Tab-separated table of C-alpha atoms and ligand atoms in Angstrom:
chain	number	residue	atom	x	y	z
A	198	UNK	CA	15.864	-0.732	11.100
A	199	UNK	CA	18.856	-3.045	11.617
A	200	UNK	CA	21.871	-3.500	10.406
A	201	UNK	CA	22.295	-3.401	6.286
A	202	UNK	CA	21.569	-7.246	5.254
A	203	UNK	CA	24.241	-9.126	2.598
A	204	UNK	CA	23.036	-9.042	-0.816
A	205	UNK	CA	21.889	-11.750	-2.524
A	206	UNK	CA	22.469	-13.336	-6.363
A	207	UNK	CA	18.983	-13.171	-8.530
A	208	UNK	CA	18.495	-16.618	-10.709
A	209	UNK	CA	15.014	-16.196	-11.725
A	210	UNK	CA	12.563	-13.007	-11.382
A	211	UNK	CA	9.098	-13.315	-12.359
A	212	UNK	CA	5.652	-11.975	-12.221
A	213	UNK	CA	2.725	-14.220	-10.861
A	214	UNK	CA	-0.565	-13.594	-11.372
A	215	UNK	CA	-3.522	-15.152	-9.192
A	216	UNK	CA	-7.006	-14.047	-8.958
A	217	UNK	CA	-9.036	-14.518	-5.562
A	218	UNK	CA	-12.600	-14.057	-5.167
A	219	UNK	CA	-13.579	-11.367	-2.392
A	220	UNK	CA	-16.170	-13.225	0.006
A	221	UNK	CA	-18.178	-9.799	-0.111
A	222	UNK	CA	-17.829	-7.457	-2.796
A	223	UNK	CA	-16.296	-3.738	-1.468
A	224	UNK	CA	-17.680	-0.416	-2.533
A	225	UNK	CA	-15.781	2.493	-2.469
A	226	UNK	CA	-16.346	5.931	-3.301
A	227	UNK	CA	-14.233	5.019	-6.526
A	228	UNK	CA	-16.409	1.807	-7.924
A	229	UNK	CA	-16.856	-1.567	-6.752
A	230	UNK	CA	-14.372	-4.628	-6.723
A	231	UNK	CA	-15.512	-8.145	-6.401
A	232	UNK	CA	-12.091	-10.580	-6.692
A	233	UNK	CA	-8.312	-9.557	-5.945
A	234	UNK	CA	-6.535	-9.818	-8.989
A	235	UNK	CA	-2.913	-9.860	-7.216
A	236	UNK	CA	0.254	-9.643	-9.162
A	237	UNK	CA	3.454	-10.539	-7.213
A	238	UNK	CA	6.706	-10.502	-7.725
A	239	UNK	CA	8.730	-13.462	-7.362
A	240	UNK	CA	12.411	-13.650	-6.669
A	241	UNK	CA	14.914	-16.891	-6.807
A	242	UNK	CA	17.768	-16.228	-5.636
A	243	UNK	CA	20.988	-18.297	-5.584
A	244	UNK	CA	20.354	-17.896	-1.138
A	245	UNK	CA	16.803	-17.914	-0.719
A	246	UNK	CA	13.399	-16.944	-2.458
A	247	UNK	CA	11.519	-14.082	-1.466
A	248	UNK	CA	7.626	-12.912	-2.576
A	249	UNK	CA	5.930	-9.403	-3.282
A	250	UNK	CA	2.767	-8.423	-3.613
A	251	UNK	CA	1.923	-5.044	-6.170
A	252	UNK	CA	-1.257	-3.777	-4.350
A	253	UNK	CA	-2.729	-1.986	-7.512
A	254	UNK	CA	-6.422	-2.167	-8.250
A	255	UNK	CA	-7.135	-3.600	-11.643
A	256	UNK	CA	-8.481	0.150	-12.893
A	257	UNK	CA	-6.131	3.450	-12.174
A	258	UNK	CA	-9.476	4.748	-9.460
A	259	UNK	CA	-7.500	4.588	-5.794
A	260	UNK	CA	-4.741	6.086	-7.639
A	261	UNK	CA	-2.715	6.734	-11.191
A	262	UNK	CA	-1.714	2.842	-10.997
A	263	UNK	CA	-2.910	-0.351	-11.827
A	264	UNK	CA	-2.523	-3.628	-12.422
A	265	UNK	CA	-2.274	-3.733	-16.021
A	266	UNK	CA	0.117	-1.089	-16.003
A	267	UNK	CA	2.284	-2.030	-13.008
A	268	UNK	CA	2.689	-5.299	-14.970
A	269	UNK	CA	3.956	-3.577	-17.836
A	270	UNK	CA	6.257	-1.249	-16.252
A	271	UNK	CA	7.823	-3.780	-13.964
A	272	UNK	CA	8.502	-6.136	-17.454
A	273	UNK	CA	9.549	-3.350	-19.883
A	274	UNK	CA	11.037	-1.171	-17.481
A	275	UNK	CA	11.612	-1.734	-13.819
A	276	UNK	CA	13.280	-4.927	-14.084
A	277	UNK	CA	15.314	-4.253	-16.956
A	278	UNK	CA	16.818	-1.364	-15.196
A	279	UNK	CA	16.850	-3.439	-11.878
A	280	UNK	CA	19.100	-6.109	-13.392
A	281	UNK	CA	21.065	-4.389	-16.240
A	282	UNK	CA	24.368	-3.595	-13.618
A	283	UNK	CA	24.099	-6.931	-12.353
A	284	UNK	CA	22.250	-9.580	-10.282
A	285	UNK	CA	24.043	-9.239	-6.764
A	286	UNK	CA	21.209	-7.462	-5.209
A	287	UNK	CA	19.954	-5.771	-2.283
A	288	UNK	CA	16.524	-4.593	-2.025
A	289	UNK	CA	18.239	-0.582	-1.335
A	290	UNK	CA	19.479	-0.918	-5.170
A	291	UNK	CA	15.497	-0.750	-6.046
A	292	UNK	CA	15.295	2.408	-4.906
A	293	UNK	CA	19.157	3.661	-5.985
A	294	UNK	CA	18.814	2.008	-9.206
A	295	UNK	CA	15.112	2.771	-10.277
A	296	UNK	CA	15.838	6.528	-9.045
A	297	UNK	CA	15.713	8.115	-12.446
A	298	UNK	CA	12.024	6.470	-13.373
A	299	UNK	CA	8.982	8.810	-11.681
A	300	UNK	CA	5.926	7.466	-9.909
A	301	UNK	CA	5.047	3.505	-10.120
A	302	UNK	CA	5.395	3.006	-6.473
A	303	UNK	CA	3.653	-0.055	-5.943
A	304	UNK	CA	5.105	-1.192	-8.902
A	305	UNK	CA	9.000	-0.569	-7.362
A	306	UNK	CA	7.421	-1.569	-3.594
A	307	UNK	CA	6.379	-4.991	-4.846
A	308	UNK	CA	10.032	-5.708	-6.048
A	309	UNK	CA	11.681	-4.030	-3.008
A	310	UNK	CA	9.702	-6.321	-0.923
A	311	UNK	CA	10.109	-9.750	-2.711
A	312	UNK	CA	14.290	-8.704	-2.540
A	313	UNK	CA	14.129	-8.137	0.989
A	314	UNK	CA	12.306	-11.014	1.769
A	315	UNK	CA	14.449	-13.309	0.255
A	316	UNK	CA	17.302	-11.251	2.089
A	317	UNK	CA	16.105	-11.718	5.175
A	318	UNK	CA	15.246	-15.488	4.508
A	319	UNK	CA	18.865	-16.151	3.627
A	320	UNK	CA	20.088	-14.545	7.023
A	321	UNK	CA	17.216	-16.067	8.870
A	322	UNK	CA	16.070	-13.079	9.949
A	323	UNK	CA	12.313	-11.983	10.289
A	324	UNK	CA	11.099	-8.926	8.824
A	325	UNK	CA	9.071	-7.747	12.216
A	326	UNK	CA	12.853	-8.393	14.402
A	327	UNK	CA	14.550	-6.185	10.888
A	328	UNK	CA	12.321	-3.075	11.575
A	329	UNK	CA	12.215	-2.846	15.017
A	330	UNK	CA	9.142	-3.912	15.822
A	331	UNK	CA	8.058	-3.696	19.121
A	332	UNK	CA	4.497	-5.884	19.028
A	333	UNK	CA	4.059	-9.506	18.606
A	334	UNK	CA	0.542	-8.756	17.480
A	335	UNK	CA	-1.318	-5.808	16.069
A	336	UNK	CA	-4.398	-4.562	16.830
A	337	UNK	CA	-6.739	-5.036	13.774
A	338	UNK	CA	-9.242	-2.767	12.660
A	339	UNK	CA	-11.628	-3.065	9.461
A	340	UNK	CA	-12.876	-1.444	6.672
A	341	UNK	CA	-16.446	-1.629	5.586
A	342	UNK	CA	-17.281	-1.069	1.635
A	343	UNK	CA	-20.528	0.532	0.672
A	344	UNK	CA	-23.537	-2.304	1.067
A	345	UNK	CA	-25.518	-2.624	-2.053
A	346	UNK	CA	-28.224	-2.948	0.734
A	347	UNK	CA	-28.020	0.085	2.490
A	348	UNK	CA	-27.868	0.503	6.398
A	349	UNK	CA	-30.038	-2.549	7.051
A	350	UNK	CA	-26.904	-4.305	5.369
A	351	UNK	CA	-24.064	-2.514	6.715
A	352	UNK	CA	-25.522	-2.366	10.206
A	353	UNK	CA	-25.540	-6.345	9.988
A	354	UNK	CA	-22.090	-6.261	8.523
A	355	UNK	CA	-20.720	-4.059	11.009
A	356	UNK	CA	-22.444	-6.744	13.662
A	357	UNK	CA	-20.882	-9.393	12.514
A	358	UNK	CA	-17.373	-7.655	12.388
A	359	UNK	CA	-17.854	-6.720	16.418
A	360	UNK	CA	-18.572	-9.899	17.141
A	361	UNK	CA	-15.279	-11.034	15.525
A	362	UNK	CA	-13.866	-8.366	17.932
A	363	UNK	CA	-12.777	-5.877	15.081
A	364	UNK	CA	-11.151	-3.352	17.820
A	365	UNK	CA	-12.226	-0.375	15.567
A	366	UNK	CA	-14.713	-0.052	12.347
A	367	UNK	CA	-13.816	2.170	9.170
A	368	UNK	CA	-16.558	2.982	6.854
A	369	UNK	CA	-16.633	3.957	3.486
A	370	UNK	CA	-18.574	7.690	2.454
A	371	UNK	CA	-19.208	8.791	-0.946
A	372	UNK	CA	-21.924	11.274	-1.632
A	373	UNK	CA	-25.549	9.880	-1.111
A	374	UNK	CA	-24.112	7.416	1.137
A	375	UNK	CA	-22.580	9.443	3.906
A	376	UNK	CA	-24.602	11.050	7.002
A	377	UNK	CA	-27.548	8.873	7.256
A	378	UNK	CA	-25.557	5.478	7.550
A	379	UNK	CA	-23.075	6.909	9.717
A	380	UNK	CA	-26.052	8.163	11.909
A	381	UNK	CA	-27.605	4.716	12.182
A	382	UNK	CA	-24.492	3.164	13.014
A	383	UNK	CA	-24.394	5.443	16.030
A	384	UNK	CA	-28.181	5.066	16.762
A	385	UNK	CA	-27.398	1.174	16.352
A	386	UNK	CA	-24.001	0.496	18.077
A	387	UNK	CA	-24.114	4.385	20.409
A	388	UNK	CA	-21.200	6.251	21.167
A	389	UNK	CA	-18.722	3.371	22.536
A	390	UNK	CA	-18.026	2.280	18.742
A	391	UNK	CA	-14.882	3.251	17.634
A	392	UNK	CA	-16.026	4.584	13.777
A	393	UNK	CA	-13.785	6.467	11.389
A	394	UNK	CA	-14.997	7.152	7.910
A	395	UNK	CA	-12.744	7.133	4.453
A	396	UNK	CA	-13.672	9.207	1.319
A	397	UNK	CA	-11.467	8.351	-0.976
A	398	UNK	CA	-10.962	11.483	-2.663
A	399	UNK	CA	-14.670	11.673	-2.938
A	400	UNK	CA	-15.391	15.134	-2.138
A	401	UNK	CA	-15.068	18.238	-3.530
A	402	UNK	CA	-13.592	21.596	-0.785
A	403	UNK	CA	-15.402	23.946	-3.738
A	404	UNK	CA	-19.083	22.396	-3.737
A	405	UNK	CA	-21.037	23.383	-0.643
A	406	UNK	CA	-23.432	20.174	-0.272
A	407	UNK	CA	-19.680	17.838	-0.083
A	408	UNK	CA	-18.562	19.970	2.615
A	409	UNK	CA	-22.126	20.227	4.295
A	410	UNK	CA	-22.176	16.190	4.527
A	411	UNK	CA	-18.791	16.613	5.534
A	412	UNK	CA	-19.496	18.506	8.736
A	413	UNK	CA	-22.826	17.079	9.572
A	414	UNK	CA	-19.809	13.754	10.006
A	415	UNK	CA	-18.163	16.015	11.691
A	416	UNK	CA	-20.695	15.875	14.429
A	417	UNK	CA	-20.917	12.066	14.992
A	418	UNK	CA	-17.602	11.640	16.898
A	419	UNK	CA	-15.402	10.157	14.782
A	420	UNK	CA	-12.495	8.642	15.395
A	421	UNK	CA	-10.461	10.295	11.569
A	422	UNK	CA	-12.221	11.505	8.330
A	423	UNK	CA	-9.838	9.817	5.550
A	424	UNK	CA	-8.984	11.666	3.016
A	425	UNK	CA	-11.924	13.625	1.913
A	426	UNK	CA	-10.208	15.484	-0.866
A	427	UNK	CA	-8.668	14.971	-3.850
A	428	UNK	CA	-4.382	13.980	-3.376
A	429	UNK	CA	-3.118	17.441	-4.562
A	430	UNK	CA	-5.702	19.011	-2.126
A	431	UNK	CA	-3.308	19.714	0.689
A	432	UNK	CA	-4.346	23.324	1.251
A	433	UNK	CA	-8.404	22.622	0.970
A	434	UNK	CA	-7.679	19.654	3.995
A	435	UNK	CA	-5.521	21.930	5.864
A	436	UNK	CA	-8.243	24.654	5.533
A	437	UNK	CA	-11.468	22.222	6.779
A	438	UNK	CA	-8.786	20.404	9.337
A	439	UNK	CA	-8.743	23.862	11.034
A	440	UNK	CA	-12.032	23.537	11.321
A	441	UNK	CA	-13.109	20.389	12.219
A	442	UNK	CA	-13.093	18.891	16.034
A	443	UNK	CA	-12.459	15.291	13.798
A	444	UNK	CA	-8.979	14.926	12.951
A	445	UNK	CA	-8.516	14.337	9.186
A	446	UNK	CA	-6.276	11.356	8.022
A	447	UNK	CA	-4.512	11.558	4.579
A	448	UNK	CA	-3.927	8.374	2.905
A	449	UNK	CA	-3.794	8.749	-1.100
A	450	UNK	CA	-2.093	12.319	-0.941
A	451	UNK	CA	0.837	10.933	1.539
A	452	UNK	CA	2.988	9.434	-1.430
A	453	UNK	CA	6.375	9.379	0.492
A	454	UNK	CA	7.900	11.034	3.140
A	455	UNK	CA	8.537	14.350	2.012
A	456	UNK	CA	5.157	14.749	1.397
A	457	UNK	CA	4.304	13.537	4.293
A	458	UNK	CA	6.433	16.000	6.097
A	459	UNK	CA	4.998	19.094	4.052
A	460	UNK	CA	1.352	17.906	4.809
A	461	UNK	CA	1.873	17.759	8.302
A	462	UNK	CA	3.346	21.477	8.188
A	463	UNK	CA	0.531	22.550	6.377
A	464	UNK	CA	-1.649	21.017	9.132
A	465	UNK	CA	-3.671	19.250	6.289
A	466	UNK	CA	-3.559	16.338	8.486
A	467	UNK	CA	-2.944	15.202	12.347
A	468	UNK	CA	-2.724	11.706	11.462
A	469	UNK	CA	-1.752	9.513	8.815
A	470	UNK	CA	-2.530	5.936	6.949
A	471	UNK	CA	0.448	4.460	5.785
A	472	UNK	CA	0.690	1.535	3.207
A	473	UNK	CA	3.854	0.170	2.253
A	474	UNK	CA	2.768	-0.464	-1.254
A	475	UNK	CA	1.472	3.027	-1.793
A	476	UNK	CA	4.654	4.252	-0.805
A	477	UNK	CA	7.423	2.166	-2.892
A	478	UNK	CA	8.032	-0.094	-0.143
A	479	UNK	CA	9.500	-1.016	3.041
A	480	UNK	CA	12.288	1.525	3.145
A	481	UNK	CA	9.924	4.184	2.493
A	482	UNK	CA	7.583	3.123	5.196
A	483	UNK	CA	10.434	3.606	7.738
A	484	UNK	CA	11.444	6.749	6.606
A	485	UNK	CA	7.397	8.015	6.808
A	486	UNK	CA	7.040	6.376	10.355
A	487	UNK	CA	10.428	8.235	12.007
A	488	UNK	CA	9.086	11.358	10.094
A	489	UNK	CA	5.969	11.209	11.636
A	490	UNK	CA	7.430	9.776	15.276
A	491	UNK	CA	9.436	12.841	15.588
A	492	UNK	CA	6.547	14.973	15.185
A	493	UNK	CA	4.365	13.142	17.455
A	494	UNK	CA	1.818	12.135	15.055
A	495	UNK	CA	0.618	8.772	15.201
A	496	UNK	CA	0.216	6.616	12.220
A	497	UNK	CA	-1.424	3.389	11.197
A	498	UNK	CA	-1.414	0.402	8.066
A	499	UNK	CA	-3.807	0.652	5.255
A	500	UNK	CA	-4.494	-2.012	3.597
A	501	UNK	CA	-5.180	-2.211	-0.344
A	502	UNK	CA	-7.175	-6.274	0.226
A	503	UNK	CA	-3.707	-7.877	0.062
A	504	UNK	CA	-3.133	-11.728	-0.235
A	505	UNK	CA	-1.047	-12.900	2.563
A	506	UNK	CA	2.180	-11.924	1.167
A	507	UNK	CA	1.070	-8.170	0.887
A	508	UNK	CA	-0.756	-8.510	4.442
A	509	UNK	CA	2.330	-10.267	6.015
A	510	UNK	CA	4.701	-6.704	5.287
A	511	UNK	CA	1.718	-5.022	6.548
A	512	UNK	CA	1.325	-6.488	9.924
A	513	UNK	CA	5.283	-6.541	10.492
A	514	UNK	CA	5.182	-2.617	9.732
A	515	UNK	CA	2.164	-2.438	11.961
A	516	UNK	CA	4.102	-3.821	14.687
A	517	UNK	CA	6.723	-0.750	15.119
A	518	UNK	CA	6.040	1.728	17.733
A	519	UNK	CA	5.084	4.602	15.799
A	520	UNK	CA	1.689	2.605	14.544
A	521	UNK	CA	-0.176	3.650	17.485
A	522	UNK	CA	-3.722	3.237	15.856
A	523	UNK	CA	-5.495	0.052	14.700
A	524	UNK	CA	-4.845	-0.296	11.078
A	525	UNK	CA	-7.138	-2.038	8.158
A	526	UNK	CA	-5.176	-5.300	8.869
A	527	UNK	CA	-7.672	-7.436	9.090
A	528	UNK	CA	-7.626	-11.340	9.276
A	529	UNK	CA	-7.905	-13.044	5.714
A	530	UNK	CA	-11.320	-14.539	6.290
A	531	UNK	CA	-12.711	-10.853	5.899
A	532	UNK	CA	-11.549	-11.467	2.123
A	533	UNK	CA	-11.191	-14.818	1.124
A	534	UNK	CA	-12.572	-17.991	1.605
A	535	UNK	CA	-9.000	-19.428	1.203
A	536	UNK	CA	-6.368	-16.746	1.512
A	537	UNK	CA	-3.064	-17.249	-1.064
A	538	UNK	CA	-0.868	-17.628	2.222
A	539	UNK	CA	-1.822	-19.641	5.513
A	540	UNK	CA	-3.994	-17.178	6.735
A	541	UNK	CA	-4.022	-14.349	9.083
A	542	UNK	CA	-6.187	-15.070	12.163
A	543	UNK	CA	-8.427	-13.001	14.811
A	544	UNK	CA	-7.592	-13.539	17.951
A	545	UNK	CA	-8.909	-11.341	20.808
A	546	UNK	CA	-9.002	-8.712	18.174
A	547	UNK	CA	-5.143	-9.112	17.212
A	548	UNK	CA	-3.299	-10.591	14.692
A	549	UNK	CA	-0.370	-12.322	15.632
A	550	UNK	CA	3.248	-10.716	14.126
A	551	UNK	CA	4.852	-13.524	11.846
A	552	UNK	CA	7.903	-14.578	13.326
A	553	UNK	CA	9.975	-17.134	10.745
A	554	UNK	CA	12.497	-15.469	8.415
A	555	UNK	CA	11.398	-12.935	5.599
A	556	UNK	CA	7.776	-11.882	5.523
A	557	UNK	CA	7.132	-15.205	7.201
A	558	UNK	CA	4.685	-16.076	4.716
A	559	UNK	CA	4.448	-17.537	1.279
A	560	UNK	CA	1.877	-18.550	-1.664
A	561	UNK	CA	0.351	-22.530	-1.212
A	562	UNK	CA	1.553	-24.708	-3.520
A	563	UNK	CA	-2.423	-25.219	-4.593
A	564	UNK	CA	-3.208	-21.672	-5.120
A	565	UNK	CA	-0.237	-21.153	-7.137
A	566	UNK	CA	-1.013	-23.751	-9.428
A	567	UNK	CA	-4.079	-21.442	-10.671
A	568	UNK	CA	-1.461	-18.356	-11.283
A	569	UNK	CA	-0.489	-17.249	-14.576
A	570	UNK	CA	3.346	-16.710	-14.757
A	571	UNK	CA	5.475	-14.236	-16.806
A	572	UNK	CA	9.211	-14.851	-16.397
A	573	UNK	CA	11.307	-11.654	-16.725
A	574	UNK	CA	14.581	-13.219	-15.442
A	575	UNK	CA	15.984	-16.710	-15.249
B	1486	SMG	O1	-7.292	-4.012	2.898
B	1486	SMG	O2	-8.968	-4.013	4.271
B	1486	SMG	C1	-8.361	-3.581	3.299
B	1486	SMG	C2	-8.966	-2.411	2.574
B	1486	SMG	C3	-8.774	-1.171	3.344
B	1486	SMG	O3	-10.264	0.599	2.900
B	1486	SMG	C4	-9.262	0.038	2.598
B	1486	SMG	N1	-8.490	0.460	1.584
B	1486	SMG	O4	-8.459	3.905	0.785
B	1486	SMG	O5	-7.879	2.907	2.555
B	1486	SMG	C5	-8.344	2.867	1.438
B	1486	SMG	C6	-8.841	1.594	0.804
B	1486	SMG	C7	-8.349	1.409	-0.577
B	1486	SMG	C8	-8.773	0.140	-1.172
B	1486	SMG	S1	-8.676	0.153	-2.875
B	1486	SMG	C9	-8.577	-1.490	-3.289
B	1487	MG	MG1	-8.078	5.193	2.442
């Protein structure tokens, strides 16, 4: 990361919230969403604006937060604590100043973000040239949800998606829904597609039939098996890791750094998804992807169905060295008919790395006019 960035004076901080319908509704192991009901933090400062996104779901199912909840801990507690020594700000004194408050990290990433952004905006910086990016466009991979067809469904979804040039698919197991599907994808699309699978926490290490269907996967040459366990499961992954020819990918158990680190000498994973949101932020990121780096473990961006402003952090981060493998940053049309942002666009499989100062992105002036607003500052 460069050099520290000046500080900047808050005016106004509020919360904005905007509800986008999903253009096909995404089943997970967890429960099924049909809209994105983003909340974002928005900054005005005295230099610049900046913009946030808070990638909770609406119900606490990926993880303890959501939406609801980050809402209310950003008004009632973050941002009182944020501002209370003053409103000269840098988006470090998120993490320096919040340090006594546990968990909430999406919560705390969304208002790192939106301060950095309007940092870099006000030195006319770009996030991408900030972090060291090395890309000017990032591979994009995508994640499939759980058809309420079945495999005739997902095998036409998964079509489509390789005829968009998706550069690698992700599907989504849960038990019932695990072997055969991922068998007919093979029969369908034979060995040359590049398929990982996710779990979401969907298994159980202690109940033979979960880790049956998980090694009958384990045959299919996949690319990663996400996160079959439970967070806290470190040992049971490490244990099944061992076993398995597939490497295993943690994603909800990787909450920062440190645990990042302690996973990956436990050997409960050889690879890991990193979200920015998930993990309190920017800063956080970078500390996971040098981690990781100097270990020689690859990583790759999640993605949590982020607006534009969420997606635009994500493809910067995806753009530094470390992010060897094709994340879940995929263009916005695989969500939304109109994305909040200009929209993210396939092209020869890539998405191109924003280049104008901040996040390079920000909320049209026609979307926002169907956002609820909650001023916390001003
Ligand atoms: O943004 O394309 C996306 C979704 C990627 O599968 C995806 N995310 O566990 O990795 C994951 C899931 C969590 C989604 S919960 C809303
Ligand atoms: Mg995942």
């Amino acid at each position: 990361m460069s050099a520290a960035l000046p500080a900047v004076t808050v005016e106004r901080l509020e919360l904005v919230r905007v509800s986008l319908p999903l253009v096909t509704p995404f089943r997970t192991s967890f429960g099924v969403q049909h809209e994105r009901d983003a909340l974002l933090v928005h900054v005005r400062a005295r230099e610049a604006q900046g913009w946030g996104e808070c990638v909770t779901p609406a119900a606490p199912v990926y993880s303890e937060e959501y939406t609801g909840g980050a809402a209310h801990v950003l008004e009632h507690q973050l941002v009182p604590r944020l501002l209370a020594p003053g409103r000269t700000l840098r988006a470090e004194d998120v993490g320096l100043r919040l340090a006594g408050v546990r968990g909430h990290r999406m919560a705390r990433a969304a208002l790192e973000s939106a301060l950095l952004d309007a940092q870099l905006r006000a030195a006319g910086r770009s996030l991408a040239v900030h972090l060291g990016a090395t890309r000017d466009r990032v591979a994009a991979g995508v994640s499939v949800g759980i058809p309420d067809g079945g495999i005739p469904e997902l095998l036409e979804q998964v079509e489509g998606y390789l005829d968009a040039g998706y550069v690698r698919v992700k599907a989504k197991v849960a038990r019932g829904s695990d072997v055969a599907p991922m068998q007919a994808l093979r029969t369908r699309f034979g060995a040359r597609l590049r398929l990982q699978v996710d779990a979401n926490a969907g298994y159980d290490p202690d109940t033979p039939a979960d880790v049956a269907a998980l090694d009958a996967l384990d045959e299919l040459g996949l690319l990663q098996i996400e996160q079959p366990f439970a967070p806290d499961r470190l040992l049971a992954h490490a244990a099944h890791a061992a076993r398995w020819r597939t490497p295993v990918c943690l994603d909800e158990s990787i909450t920062d750094a440190a645990r990042a680190v302690e996973a990956l000498a436990l050997r409960a994973c050889r690879i890991v998804n990193v979200k920015p949101g998930r993990v309190g932020g920017p800063f956080e990121t970078v500390r996971i992807h040098d981690a990781c780096r100097d270990r020689g473990i690859p990583v790759w961006c999640g993605g949590m169905l982020e607006t534009g402003i969420g997606r635009a952090l994500n493809v910067a981060v995806a753009a530094m060295p470390g992010f060897e493998l094709p994340g879940d940053t995929s263009a916005s049309d695989r969500y939304f008919r109109e994305d909040l942002t200009d929209p993210f666009v396939l092209v020869d499989g890539h998405l191109a790395v924003p280049t104008t100062p901040g996040i390079g992105r920000e909320p049209r002036d026609e979307v926002l006019a169907t956002a609820t607003r909650l001023p916390l500052a001003g």
